[in-house]
mmCIF file of C-alpha atoms and ligand atoms in Angstrom:
data_model
loop_
_atom_site.group_PDB
_atom_site.id
_atom_site.type_symbol
_atom_site.label_atom_id
_atom_site.label_comp_id
_atom_site.label_asym_id
_atom_site.label_seq_id
_atom_site.Cartn_x
_atom_site.Cartn_y
_atom_site.Cartn_z
ATOM 1 C CA MET A 8 93.639 93.440 235.523
ATOM 2 C CA ALA A 9 92.217 91.049 237.892
ATOM 3 C CA ILE A 10 90.690 92.721 240.907
ATOM 4 C CA GLY A 11 89.794 91.215 244.181
ATOM 5 C CA VAL A 12 87.488 93.115 246.580
ATOM 6 C CA LEU A 13 87.335 92.480 250.253
ATOM 7 C CA VAL A 14 84.011 93.373 252.031
ATOM 8 C CA SER A 15 82.181 93.157 255.184
ATOM 9 C CA GLY A 16 78.764 94.867 254.635
ATOM 10 C CA SER A 17 76.416 96.291 252.123
ATOM 11 C CA GLY A 18 78.920 96.537 249.203
ATOM 12 C CA SER A 19 77.718 99.645 247.487
ATOM 13 C CA ASN A 20 81.481 100.551 246.646
ATOM 14 C CA LEU A 21 81.949 97.072 245.244
ATOM 15 C CA GLN A 22 78.820 97.679 243.123
ATOM 16 C CA ALA A 23 80.373 100.888 241.804
ATOM 17 C CA ILE A 24 83.515 98.942 240.919
ATOM 18 C CA ILE A 25 81.578 96.161 239.419
ATOM 19 C CA ASP A 26 79.546 98.667 237.151
ATOM 20 C CA GLY A 27 82.797 100.435 236.082
ATOM 21 C CA CYS A 28 84.172 97.141 234.871
ATOM 22 C CA ALA A 29 81.022 96.269 233.098
ATOM 23 C CA ASP A 30 80.739 99.538 231.241
ATOM 24 C CA GLY A 31 84.363 99.527 230.288
ATOM 25 C CA THR A 32 85.493 102.582 232.283
ATOM 26 C CA ILE A 33 87.662 100.288 234.421
ATOM 27 C CA PRO A 34 89.832 97.957 232.119
ATOM 28 C CA GLY A 35 89.738 95.091 234.609
ATOM 29 C CA GLN A 36 87.472 92.567 236.055
ATOM 30 C CA VAL A 37 86.474 91.643 239.591
ATOM 31 C CA THR A 38 87.522 88.004 239.842
ATOM 32 C CA ILE A 39 86.795 87.261 243.439
ATOM 33 C CA VAL A 40 84.828 88.973 246.266
ATOM 34 C CA ILE A 41 85.800 87.927 249.767
ATOM 35 C CA SER A 42 83.898 88.687 252.867
ATOM 36 C CA ASN A 43 84.860 88.063 256.507
ATOM 37 C CA LYS A 44 81.156 87.523 257.345
ATOM 38 C CA ASP A 45 78.626 85.420 255.685
ATOM 39 C CA GLY A 46 75.125 86.683 254.697
ATOM 40 C CA VAL A 47 76.096 90.249 253.762
ATOM 41 C CA LEU A 48 74.526 92.025 250.860
ATOM 42 C CA ALA A 49 77.841 92.522 249.204
ATOM 43 C CA LEU A 50 78.085 88.832 248.514
ATOM 44 C CA GLU A 51 74.624 88.887 247.000
ATOM 45 C CA ARG A 52 75.763 91.746 244.709
ATOM 46 C CA ALA A 53 78.781 89.727 243.550
ATOM 47 C CA ARG A 54 76.753 86.606 242.837
ATOM 48 C CA LYS A 55 74.210 88.598 240.851
ATOM 49 C CA ALA A 56 77.070 89.870 238.797
ATOM 50 C CA GLY A 57 78.319 86.393 238.234
ATOM 51 C CA ILE A 58 81.497 86.904 240.247
ATOM 52 C CA ALA A 59 83.017 84.171 242.420
ATOM 53 C CA THR A 60 82.753 84.711 246.081
ATOM 54 C CA ALA A 61 84.458 83.370 249.301
ATOM 55 C CA VAL A 62 83.804 83.706 252.924
ATOM 56 C CA VAL A 63 86.942 83.708 254.951
ATOM 57 C CA GLU A 64 86.126 83.961 258.582
ATOM 58 C CA ASN A 65 88.214 84.755 261.547
ATOM 59 C CA SER A 66 90.004 81.595 262.599
ATOM 60 C CA ARG A 67 89.586 81.098 266.292
ATOM 61 C CA ALA A 68 92.272 78.467 266.551
ATOM 62 C CA GLY A 69 94.857 80.255 264.130
ATOM 63 C CA GLY A 70 94.193 83.893 264.985
ATOM 64 C CA ARG A 71 94.886 86.654 262.527
ATOM 65 C CA GLU A 72 97.889 84.871 260.930
ATOM 66 C CA ALA A 73 95.651 82.049 259.851
ATOM 67 C CA PHE A 74 92.857 84.361 258.741
ATOM 68 C CA GLU A 75 95.269 86.343 256.488
ATOM 69 C CA LYS A 76 96.944 83.257 255.102
ATOM 70 C CA ASN A 77 93.608 81.973 253.951
ATOM 71 C CA LEU A 78 92.852 85.500 252.452
ATOM 72 C CA ALA A 79 96.118 85.592 250.632
ATOM 73 C CA GLU A 80 95.737 82.050 249.348
ATOM 74 C CA VAL A 81 92.245 82.812 247.817
ATOM 75 C CA LEU A 82 93.392 86.111 246.260
ATOM 76 C CA GLU A 83 96.420 84.374 244.715
ATOM 77 C CA ARG A 84 94.256 81.524 243.425
ATOM 78 C CA PHE A 85 92.205 84.062 241.695
ATOM 79 C CA GLY A 86 95.161 85.787 240.137
ATOM 80 C CA VAL A 87 94.412 89.042 241.891
ATOM 81 C CA GLN A 88 96.668 91.996 240.899
ATOM 82 C CA LEU A 89 94.832 94.690 242.772
ATOM 83 C CA ILE A 90 93.047 94.293 246.152
ATOM 84 C CA CYS A 91 90.256 96.832 246.964
ATOM 85 C CA LEU A 92 89.072 97.163 250.469
ATOM 86 C CA ALA A 93 85.458 98.170 250.286
ATOM 87 C CA GLY A 94 83.877 98.457 253.637
ATOM 88 C CA PHE A 95 86.150 95.699 255.041
ATOM 89 C CA MET A 96 86.065 95.806 258.742
ATOM 90 C CA ARG A 97 89.351 94.057 259.452
ATOM 91 C CA ILE A 98 92.864 95.483 259.968
ATOM 92 C CA LEU A 99 95.461 93.959 257.826
ATOM 93 C CA SER A 100 98.719 93.088 259.526
ATOM 94 C CA PRO A 101 102.295 94.286 258.181
ATOM 95 C CA TRP A 102 102.831 90.789 256.910
ATOM 96 C CA PHE A 103 99.821 90.963 254.491
ATOM 97 C CA VAL A 104 100.489 94.481 253.414
ATOM 98 C CA ARG A 105 104.045 93.688 252.652
ATOM 99 C CA ARG A 106 102.957 90.565 250.663
ATOM 100 C CA PHE A 107 100.893 92.857 248.397
ATOM 101 C CA ALA A 108 102.855 95.957 248.559
ATOM 102 C CA GLY A 109 101.616 98.723 246.492
ATOM 103 C CA ARG A 110 98.563 96.710 245.400
ATOM 104 C CA ILE A 111 96.017 97.388 248.076
ATOM 105 C CA LEU A 112 93.467 100.341 247.965
ATOM 106 C CA ASN A 113 91.019 101.420 250.590
ATOM 107 C CA ILE A 114 88.243 103.903 250.742
ATOM 108 C CA HIS A 115 87.580 105.906 253.858
ATOM 109 C CA PRO A 116 84.570 108.266 254.437
ATOM 110 C CA ALA A 117 86.531 111.320 255.665
ATOM 111 C CA LEU A 118 89.299 113.566 254.572
ATOM 112 C CA LEU A 119 92.210 111.756 255.823
ATOM 113 C CA PRO A 120 94.236 112.370 257.820
ATOM 114 C CA ALA A 121 91.392 113.799 259.665
ATOM 115 C CA PHE A 122 89.000 111.183 261.235
ATOM 116 C CA PRO A 123 90.776 107.868 260.737
ATOM 117 C CA GLY A 124 89.202 104.774 262.282
ATOM 118 C CA LEU A 125 85.407 104.179 263.212
ATOM 119 C CA GLU A 126 82.236 106.199 263.566
ATOM 120 C CA VAL A 127 83.832 108.797 261.378
ATOM 121 C CA GLN A 128 80.758 110.742 260.101
ATOM 122 C CA LYS A 129 79.394 110.947 263.644
ATOM 123 C CA ARG A 130 82.833 112.359 264.862
ATOM 124 C CA ALA A 131 83.016 114.744 261.931
ATOM 125 C CA VAL A 132 79.477 116.221 262.865
ATOM 126 C CA ALA A 133 80.422 116.361 266.518
ATOM 127 C CA ALA A 134 83.594 118.242 265.785
ATOM 128 C CA GLY A 135 81.661 120.835 263.827
ATOM 129 C CA VAL A 136 83.853 120.622 260.814
ATOM 130 C CA ARG A 137 82.388 122.624 257.756
ATOM 131 C CA PHE A 138 83.743 120.107 255.213
ATOM 132 C CA SER A 139 84.395 116.459 255.085
ATOM 133 C CA GLY A 140 84.536 113.870 252.361
ATOM 134 C CA ALA A 141 86.034 110.673 251.122
ATOM 135 C CA THR A 142 89.554 109.475 250.555
ATOM 136 C CA VAL A 143 90.952 106.648 248.484
ATOM 137 C CA HIS A 144 94.505 105.680 249.592
ATOM 138 C CA PHE A 145 97.036 102.920 249.318
ATOM 139 C CA VAL A 146 97.150 100.668 252.378
ATOM 140 C CA ASP A 147 100.202 100.776 254.619
ATOM 141 C CA ASP A 148 100.825 99.230 258.082
ATOM 142 C CA GLY A 149 98.832 101.993 259.847
ATOM 143 C CA VAL A 150 95.029 102.344 260.173
ATOM 144 C CA ASP A 151 93.958 104.718 257.419
ATOM 145 C CA THR A 152 97.363 106.275 257.180
ATOM 146 C CA GLY A 153 98.556 105.183 253.647
ATOM 147 C CA PRO A 154 99.555 107.438 250.720
ATOM 148 C CA ILE A 155 96.413 109.423 249.399
ATOM 149 C CA VAL A 156 95.296 108.973 245.775
ATOM 150 C CA ILE A 157 92.044 111.038 245.424
ATOM 151 C CA GLN A 158 89.716 112.968 247.705
ATOM 152 C CA ALA A 159 86.292 114.366 247.340
ATOM 153 C CA VAL A 160 85.259 117.260 249.471
ATOM 154 C CA VAL A 161 81.516 117.847 250.566
ATOM 155 C CA PRO A 162 80.039 120.400 252.844
ATOM 156 C CA VAL A 163 78.738 119.537 256.403
ATOM 157 C CA VAL A 164 75.396 121.438 256.520
ATOM 158 C CA PRO A 165 73.278 122.661 259.463
ATOM 159 C CA GLY A 166 71.029 119.815 260.629
ATOM 160 C CA ASP A 167 73.359 117.045 259.489
ATOM 161 C CA ASP A 168 73.739 113.971 261.437
ATOM 162 C CA ALA A 169 75.964 111.024 260.880
ATOM 163 C CA LYS A 170 73.461 109.419 258.510
ATOM 164 C CA SER A 171 72.668 112.376 256.360
ATOM 165 C CA LEU A 172 76.587 113.087 256.122
ATOM 166 C CA ALA A 173 77.356 109.514 255.402
ATOM 167 C CA ALA A 174 74.741 109.541 252.487
ATOM 168 C CA ARG A 175 76.274 112.774 251.043
ATOM 169 C CA ILE A 176 79.883 111.168 251.212
ATOM 170 C CA LEU A 177 78.738 107.870 249.906
ATOM 171 C CA VAL A 178 77.594 109.374 246.589
ATOM 172 C CA GLN A 179 81.198 110.764 246.174
ATOM 173 C CA GLU A 180 82.763 107.360 247.177
ATOM 174 C CA HIS A 181 81.069 105.817 244.302
ATOM 175 C CA ARG A 182 82.688 108.319 241.994
ATOM 176 C CA ILE A 183 86.287 108.415 243.305
ATOM 177 C CA TYR A 184 86.799 104.674 244.035
ATOM 178 C CA PRO A 185 86.118 103.496 240.572
ATOM 179 C CA GLN A 186 88.244 106.432 239.304
ATOM 180 C CA ALA A 187 91.222 105.300 241.295
ATOM 181 C CA VAL A 188 90.736 101.720 240.373
ATOM 182 C CA ARG A 189 90.587 102.842 236.671
ATOM 183 C CA TRP A 190 93.866 104.661 236.972
ATOM 184 C CA TYR A 191 95.415 101.633 238.475
ATOM 185 C CA ALA A 192 94.075 99.332 235.841
ATOM 186 C CA GLN A 193 95.293 101.635 233.106
ATOM 187 C CA GLY A 194 98.739 101.433 234.688
ATOM 188 C CA ARG A 195 98.724 105.264 235.349
ATOM 189 C CA LEU A 196 98.636 104.882 239.196
ATOM 190 C CA ARG A 197 101.302 103.368 241.375
ATOM 191 C CA LEU A 198 103.197 103.592 244.469
ATOM 192 C CA VAL A 199 106.959 104.508 244.145
ATOM 193 C CA ASP A 200 109.021 104.635 247.261
ATOM 194 C CA GLY A 201 105.908 105.155 249.314
ATOM 195 C CA LYS A 202 104.695 108.080 247.192
ATOM 196 C CA VAL A 203 101.740 108.056 244.843
ATOM 197 C CA VAL A 204 102.534 108.488 241.175
ATOM 198 C CA LEU A 205 99.647 109.335 238.830
ATOM 199 C CA GLU A 206 100.564 109.735 235.209
ATOM 200 C CA GLY A 207 98.679 112.495 233.450
ATOM 201 C CA GLY A 208 96.659 113.373 236.568
ATOM 202 C CA ASP A 209 99.080 114.741 239.143
ATOM 203 C CA GLY A 210 100.148 118.177 238.461
ATOM 204 C CA VAL A 211 96.696 119.211 237.079
ATOM 205 C CA VAL A 212 96.134 122.525 238.846
ATOM 206 C CA ASN A 213 92.335 122.712 238.985
ATOM 207 C CA ALA A 214 90.250 120.482 241.200
ATOM 208 C CA MET A 215 87.045 119.288 239.487
ATOM 209 C CA LEU A 216 83.675 120.628 240.619
ATOM 210 C CA ASP A 217 81.471 117.381 240.482
ATOM 211 C CA GLU A 218 78.690 117.408 237.920
ATOM 212 C CA GLY A 219 75.910 118.096 240.458
ATOM 213 C CA LYS A 220 78.179 120.683 241.965
ATOM 214 C CA LYS A 221 78.064 118.757 245.183
ATOM 215 C CA ALA A 222 81.671 118.147 245.743
ATOM 216 C CA TRP A 223 85.219 119.137 244.824
ATOM 217 C CA ILE A 224 87.259 116.205 243.566
ATOM 218 C CA TYR A 225 91.072 116.183 243.189
ATOM 219 C CA PRO A 226 92.797 114.933 241.103
ATOM 220 C CA PRO A 227 90.099 115.584 238.505
ATOM 221 C CA VAL A 228 88.194 112.648 237.246
ATOM 222 C CA SER A 229 89.449 111.645 233.766
HETATM 223 C C1 LIG B 2 81.779 103.127 253.193
HETATM 224 O O1 LIG B 2 81.434 104.483 253.792
HETATM 225 C C2 LIG B 2 83.309 103.072 253.262
HETATM 226 O O2 LIG B 2 83.927 104.367 253.042
HETATM 227 C C3 LIG B 2 83.664 102.541 254.610
HETATM 228 O O3 LIG B 2 82.481 101.733 254.789
HETATM 229 C C4 LIG B 2 81.439 102.039 253.964
HETATM 230 C C5 LIG B 2 81.237 100.832 253.167
HETATM 231 O O4 LIG B 2 80.068 100.915 252.493
HETATM 232 N N1 LIG B 2 84.949 102.067 254.635
HETATM 233 P P1 LIG B 2 79.766 99.801 251.360
HETATM 234 O O5 LIG B 2 79.790 98.428 251.906
HETATM 235 O O6 LIG B 2 80.631 100.060 250.126
HETATM 236 O O7 LIG B 2 78.225 100.175 250.909
#
């Protein structure tokens, strides 16, 4: 399974996916990492792992259409079967989403459908929610609205600010994103008529209490 990862920043989720491929838990390989910004740490991580990189910048002349055509062209050149958005700060158009229908995953640092969009952890703290978490979902035409694959729940504790909550959530992101990618690469996870189908995972009754007892994860990691 050839995986393409789209990034804009530090790439810690990219790293979790690279590590999963390297240790065999993900039966796949990251064949290309594409950033819409040059000089970001994610590109450095890819290079260190010997993975091809590309920078596809916003095209001033051609607008979003040209940008996404370039993106699609690079992904197809590298034979990508699954696209993972990992801290990728661009919204993809319906054209792009349709072209790769059912083949794009995203990670979001909240329990969707609560807190879609930006400054998510700050908004969660401000709202006074007692729990937040992370969500991996298939990408559809909306912003953070696609069908949900897996979520991890963490508490929001007194004294938390956006930074401390983000750090607690990030630990869980690094568990659930490789898990979702693993299921997809194993051929167990797919989108059928807009609904998530997970063979041998859906229907499991108990959520999983994460090792360090720091989060609930459902469906359980397997
Ligand atoms: C993560 O919190 C992810 O959920 C969000 O952006 C952040 C990216 O972090 N979409 P990293 O680049 O993977 O370290």
